[in-house]
Coordinates of C-alpha atoms and ligand atoms in Angstrom, one line a residue:
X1 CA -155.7 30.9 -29.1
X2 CA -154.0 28.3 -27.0
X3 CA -156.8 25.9 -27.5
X4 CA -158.0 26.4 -30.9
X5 CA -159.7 23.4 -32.6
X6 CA -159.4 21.2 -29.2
X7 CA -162.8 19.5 -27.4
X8 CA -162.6 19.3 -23.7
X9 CA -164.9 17.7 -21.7
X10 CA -164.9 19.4 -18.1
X11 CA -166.5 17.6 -14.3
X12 CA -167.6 20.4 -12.0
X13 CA -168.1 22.8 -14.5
X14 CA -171.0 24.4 -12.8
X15 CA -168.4 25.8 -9.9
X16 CA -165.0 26.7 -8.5
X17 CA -161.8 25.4 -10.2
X18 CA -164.4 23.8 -13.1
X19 CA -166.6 26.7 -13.6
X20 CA -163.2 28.9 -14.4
X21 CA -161.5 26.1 -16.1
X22 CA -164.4 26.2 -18.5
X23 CA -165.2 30.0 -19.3
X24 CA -161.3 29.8 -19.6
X25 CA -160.9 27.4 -22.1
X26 CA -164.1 28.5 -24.3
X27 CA -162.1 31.9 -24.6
X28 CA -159.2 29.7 -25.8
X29 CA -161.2 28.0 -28.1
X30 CA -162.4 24.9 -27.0
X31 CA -165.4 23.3 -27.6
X32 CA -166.6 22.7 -24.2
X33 CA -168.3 20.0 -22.6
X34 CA -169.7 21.2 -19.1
X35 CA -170.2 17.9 -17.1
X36 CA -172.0 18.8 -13.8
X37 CA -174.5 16.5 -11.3
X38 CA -176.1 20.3 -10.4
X39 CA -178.2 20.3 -13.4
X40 CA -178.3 24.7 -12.5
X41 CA -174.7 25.4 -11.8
X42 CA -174.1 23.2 -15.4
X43 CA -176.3 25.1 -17.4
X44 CA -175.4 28.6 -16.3
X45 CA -171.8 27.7 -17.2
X46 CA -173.0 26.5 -20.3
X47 CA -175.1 29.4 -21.0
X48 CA -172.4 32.0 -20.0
X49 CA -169.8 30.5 -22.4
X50 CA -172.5 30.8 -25.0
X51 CA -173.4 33.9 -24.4
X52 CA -170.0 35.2 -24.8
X53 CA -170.2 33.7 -28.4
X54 CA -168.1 30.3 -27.3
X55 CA -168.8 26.9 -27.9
X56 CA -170.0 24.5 -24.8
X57 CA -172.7 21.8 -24.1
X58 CA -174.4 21.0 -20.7
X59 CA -174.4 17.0 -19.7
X60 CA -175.9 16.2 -16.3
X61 CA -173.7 13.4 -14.7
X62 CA -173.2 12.0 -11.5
X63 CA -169.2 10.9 -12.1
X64 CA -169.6 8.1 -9.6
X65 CA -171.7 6.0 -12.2
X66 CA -170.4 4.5 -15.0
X67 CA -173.3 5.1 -17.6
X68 CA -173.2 8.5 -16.9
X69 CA -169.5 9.1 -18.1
X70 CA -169.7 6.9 -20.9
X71 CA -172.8 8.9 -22.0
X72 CA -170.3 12.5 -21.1
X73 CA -167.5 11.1 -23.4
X74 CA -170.2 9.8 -26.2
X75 CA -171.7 13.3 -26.2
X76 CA -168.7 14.9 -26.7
X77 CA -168.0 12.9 -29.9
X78 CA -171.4 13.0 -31.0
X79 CA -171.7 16.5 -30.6
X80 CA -168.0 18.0 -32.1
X81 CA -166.5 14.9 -33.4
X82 CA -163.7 13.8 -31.1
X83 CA -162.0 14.3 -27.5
X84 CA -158.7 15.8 -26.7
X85 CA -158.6 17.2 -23.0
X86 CA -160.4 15.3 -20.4
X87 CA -160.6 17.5 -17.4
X88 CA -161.3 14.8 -14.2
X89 CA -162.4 17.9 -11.9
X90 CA -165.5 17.0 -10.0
X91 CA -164.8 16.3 -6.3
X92 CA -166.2 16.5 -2.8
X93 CA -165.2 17.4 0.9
X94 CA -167.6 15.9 3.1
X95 CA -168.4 18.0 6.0
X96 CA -168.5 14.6 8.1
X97 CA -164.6 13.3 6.8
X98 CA -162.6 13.2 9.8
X99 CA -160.0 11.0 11.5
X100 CA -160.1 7.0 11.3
X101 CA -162.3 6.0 14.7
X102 CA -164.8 9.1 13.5
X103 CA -165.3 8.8 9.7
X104 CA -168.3 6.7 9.1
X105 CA -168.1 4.3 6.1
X106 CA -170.9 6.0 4.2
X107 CA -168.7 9.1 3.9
X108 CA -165.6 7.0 3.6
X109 CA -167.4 4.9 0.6
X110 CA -169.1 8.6 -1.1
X111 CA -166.1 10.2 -1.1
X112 CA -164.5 7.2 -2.9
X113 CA -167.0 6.6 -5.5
X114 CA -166.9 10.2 -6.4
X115 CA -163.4 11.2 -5.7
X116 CA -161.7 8.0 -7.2
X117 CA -164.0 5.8 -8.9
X118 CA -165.2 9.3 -10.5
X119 CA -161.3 9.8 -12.2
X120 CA -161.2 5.6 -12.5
X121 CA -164.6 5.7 -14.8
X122 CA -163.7 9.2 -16.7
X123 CA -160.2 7.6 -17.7
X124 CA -162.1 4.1 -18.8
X125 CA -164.0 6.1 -21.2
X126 CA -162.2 8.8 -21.9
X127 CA -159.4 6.9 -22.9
X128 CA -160.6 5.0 -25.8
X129 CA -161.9 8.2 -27.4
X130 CA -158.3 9.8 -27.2
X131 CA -157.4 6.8 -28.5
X132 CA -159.6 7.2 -31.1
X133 CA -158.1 11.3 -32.0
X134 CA -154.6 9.7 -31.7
X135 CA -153.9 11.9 -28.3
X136 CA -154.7 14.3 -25.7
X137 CA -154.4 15.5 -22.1
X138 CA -156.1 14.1 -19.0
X139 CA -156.1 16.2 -16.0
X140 CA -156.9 15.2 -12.9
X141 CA -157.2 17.0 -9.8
X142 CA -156.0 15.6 -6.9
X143 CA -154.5 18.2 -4.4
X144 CA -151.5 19.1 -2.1
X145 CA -153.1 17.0 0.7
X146 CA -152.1 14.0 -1.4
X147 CA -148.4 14.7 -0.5
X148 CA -148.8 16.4 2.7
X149 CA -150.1 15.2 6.0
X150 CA -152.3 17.4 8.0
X151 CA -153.7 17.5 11.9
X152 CA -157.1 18.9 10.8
X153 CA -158.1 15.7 9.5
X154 CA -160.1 14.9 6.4
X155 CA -159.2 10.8 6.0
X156 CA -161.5 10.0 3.5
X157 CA -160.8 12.7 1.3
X158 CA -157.1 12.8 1.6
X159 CA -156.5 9.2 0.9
X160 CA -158.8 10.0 -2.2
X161 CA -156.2 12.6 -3.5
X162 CA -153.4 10.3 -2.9
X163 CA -155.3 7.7 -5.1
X164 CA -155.9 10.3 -7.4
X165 CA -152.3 11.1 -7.1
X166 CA -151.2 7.2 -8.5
X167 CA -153.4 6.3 -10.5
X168 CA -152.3 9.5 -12.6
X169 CA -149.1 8.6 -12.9
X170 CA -149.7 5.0 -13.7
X171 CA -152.2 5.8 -16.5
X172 CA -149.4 8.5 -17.9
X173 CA -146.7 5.2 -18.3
X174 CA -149.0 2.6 -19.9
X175 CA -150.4 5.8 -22.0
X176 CA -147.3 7.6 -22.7
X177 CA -146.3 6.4 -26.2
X178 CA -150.1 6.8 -28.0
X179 CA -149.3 10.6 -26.9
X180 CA -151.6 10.3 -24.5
X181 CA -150.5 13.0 -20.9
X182 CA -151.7 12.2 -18.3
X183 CA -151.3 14.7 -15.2
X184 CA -152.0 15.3 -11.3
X185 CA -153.4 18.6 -10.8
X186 CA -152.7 19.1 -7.1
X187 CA -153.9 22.8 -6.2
X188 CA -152.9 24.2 -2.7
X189 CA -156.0 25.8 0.0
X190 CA -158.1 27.8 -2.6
X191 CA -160.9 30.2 -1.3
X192 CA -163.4 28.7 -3.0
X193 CA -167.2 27.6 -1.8
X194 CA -165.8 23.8 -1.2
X195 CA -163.0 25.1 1.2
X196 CA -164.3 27.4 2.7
X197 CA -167.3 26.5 4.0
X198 CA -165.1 24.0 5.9
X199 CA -163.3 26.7 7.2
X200 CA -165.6 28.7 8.6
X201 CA -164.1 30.5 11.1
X202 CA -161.0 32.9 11.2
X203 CA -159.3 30.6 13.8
X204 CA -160.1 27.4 11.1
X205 CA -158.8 29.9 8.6
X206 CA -156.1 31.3 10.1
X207 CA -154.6 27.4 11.1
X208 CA -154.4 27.1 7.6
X209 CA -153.1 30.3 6.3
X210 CA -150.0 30.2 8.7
X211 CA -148.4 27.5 6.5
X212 CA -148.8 28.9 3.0
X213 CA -145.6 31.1 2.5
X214 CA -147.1 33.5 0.6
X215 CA -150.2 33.9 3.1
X216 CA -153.3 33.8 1.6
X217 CA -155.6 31.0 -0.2
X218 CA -155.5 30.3 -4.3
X219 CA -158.0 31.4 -6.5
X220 CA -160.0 29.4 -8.8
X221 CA -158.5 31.2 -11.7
X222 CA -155.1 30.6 -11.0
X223 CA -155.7 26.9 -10.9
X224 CA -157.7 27.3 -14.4
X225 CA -154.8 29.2 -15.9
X226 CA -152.4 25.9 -14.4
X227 CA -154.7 23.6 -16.3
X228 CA -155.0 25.4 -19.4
X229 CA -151.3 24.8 -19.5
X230 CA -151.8 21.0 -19.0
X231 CA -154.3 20.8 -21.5
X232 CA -152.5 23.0 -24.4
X233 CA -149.8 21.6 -26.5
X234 CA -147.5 24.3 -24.9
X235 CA -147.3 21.3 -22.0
X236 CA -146.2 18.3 -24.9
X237 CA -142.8 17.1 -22.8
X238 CA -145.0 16.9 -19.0
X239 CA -146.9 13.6 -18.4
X240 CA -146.7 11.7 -15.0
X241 CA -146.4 14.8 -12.5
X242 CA -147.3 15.9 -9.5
X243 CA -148.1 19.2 -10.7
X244 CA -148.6 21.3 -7.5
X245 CA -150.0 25.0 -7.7
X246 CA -150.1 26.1 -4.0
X247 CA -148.5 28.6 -3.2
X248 CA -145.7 27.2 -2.0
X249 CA -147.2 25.0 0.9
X250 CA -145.7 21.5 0.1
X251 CA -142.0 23.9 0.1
X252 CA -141.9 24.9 3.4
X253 CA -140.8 24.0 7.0
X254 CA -141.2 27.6 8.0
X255 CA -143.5 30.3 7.2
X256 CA -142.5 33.7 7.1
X257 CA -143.2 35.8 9.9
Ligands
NAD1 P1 -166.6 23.0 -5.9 O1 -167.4 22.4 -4.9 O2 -166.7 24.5 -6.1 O3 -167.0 22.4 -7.4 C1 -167.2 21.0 -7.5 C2 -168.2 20.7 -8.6 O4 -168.3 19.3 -8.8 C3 -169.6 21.2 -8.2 O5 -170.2 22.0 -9.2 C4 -170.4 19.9 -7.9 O6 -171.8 20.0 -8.2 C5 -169.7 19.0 -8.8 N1 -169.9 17.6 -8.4 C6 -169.8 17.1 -7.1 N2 -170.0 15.8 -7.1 C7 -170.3 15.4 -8.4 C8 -170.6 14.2 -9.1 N3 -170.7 13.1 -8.3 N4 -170.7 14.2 -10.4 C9 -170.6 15.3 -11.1 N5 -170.3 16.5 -10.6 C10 -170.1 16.6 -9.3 O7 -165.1 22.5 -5.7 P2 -163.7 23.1 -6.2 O8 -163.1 23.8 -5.1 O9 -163.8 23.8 -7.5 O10 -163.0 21.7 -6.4 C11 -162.8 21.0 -7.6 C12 -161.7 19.9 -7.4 O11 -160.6 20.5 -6.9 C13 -162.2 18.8 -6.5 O12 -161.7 17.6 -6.9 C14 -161.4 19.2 -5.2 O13 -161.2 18.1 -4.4 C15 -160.2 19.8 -5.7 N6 -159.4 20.6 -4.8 C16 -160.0 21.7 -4.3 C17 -159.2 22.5 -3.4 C18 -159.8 23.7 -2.7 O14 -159.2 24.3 -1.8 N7 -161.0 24.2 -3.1 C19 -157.9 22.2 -3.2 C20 -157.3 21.1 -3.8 C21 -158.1 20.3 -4.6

């Protein structure tokens, strides 16, 4: 098992890219700690990985608030004694993010607090207990629209990726030699429930599919099994990338036909 003996404390693992990350890394076995604001989605996560006779804890958080991921990283150590993979995951699209004159500065602010602050206050207290096993692996997703412009325009969220995006790679210098990794996760247009209920039209879809070389979207799993790479010691010489899994997107100029 390519996880054996690790904790891992997950955000969003009640869906998507978190919920698969999690199942995946219980059957790798990691303690898992499912961190979700959907007190449900969390606990049926939880439950599952139990169920399958895996070890994982629910803790409702709302990433944007500071007490809430210092309580995430203190159950974690309360509950199996140390951290070593903290998986920054939890994120939102907001259905009302668009270009600069129309993107209203409540959605610009939410999608800051949860997008950036969100990685900013997992990293503040995650750190420190990593610090404390002497190492680890910090994952955070950002995504390909941190490197790649687009004209269906989502401001607030892409200059949260790009954020997302630095601050990774800064943390991974000042944390290299306590053999601390710190990565970018940047996944490419997955068909998952936050994507695609912005796209929710062929023609929205099809705008999009036209510039992924191999033509479809990503699957949830495929960014799991990127991550579990990232988290396991098989990844020990990788800190400080942009590590994109999208299908080839951010590689081409032109699509084939
Ligand atoms: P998702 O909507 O399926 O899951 C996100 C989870 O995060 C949900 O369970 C949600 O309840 C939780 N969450 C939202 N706000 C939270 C908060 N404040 N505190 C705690 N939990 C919160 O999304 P997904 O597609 O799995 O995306 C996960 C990450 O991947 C996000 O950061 C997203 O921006 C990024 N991403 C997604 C895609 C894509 O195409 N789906 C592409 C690139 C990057």
């Amino acid at each position: 098992m390519r996880l054996e003996n690790k904790v891992a404390i997950i955000t969003g693992g009640g869906s998507g890219i978190g919920y698969e990350t999690s199942i995946l890394f219980a059957n790798e076995g990691a303690s898992v700690v499912v961190v979700d604001i959907n007190e449900d989605a969390g606990n049926k996560t939880t439950q599952e990985i139990q169920n399958n006779g895996g070890q994982a804890t629910y803790v409702h958080a709302d990433i944007s608030k500071a007490e809430d991921c210092q309580n995430m990283v203190q159950v974690a150590e309360d509950t199996y004694g140390k951290l070593d993979v903290l998986f920054n995951n939890a994120g939102i699209s907001h259905a009302e993010d668009d270009d600069a004159i129309n993107t209203s500065e409540d959605v610009w602010d939410l999608t800051m607090d949860i997008n950036v602050k969100g990685v900013f206050l997992g990293c503040k207290y995650g750190i420190p207990a990593l610090q404390r096993t002497g190492g680890g692996s910090i994952i955070n997703t950002a995504s390909f629209v941190a490197v790649l412009g687009a004209a269906t325009p989502q401001l607030a969220y892409t200059a949260s990726k790009g954020a997302v995006l630095s601050m990774s790679r800064e943390l991974a210098v000042i944390h290299a030699q306590e053999g601390i990794r710190v990565n970018a996760l940047c996944p490419g247009p997955l068909r998952t429930e936050l994507l695609m209920k912005y796209l929710n039209t062929d023609k929205k879809k099809n705008r999009r599919l036209v510039h992924i070389p191999m033509g479809r979207f990503g699957e949830a799993e495929e960014i799991a099994k990127a991550t579990l790479f990232l988290a396991s010691d098989e990844s020990s010489f990788v800190t400080g990338s942009t590590f994109l899994v999208d299908g080839g997107i951010t590689a081409a100029y032109v699509t084939p036909e």
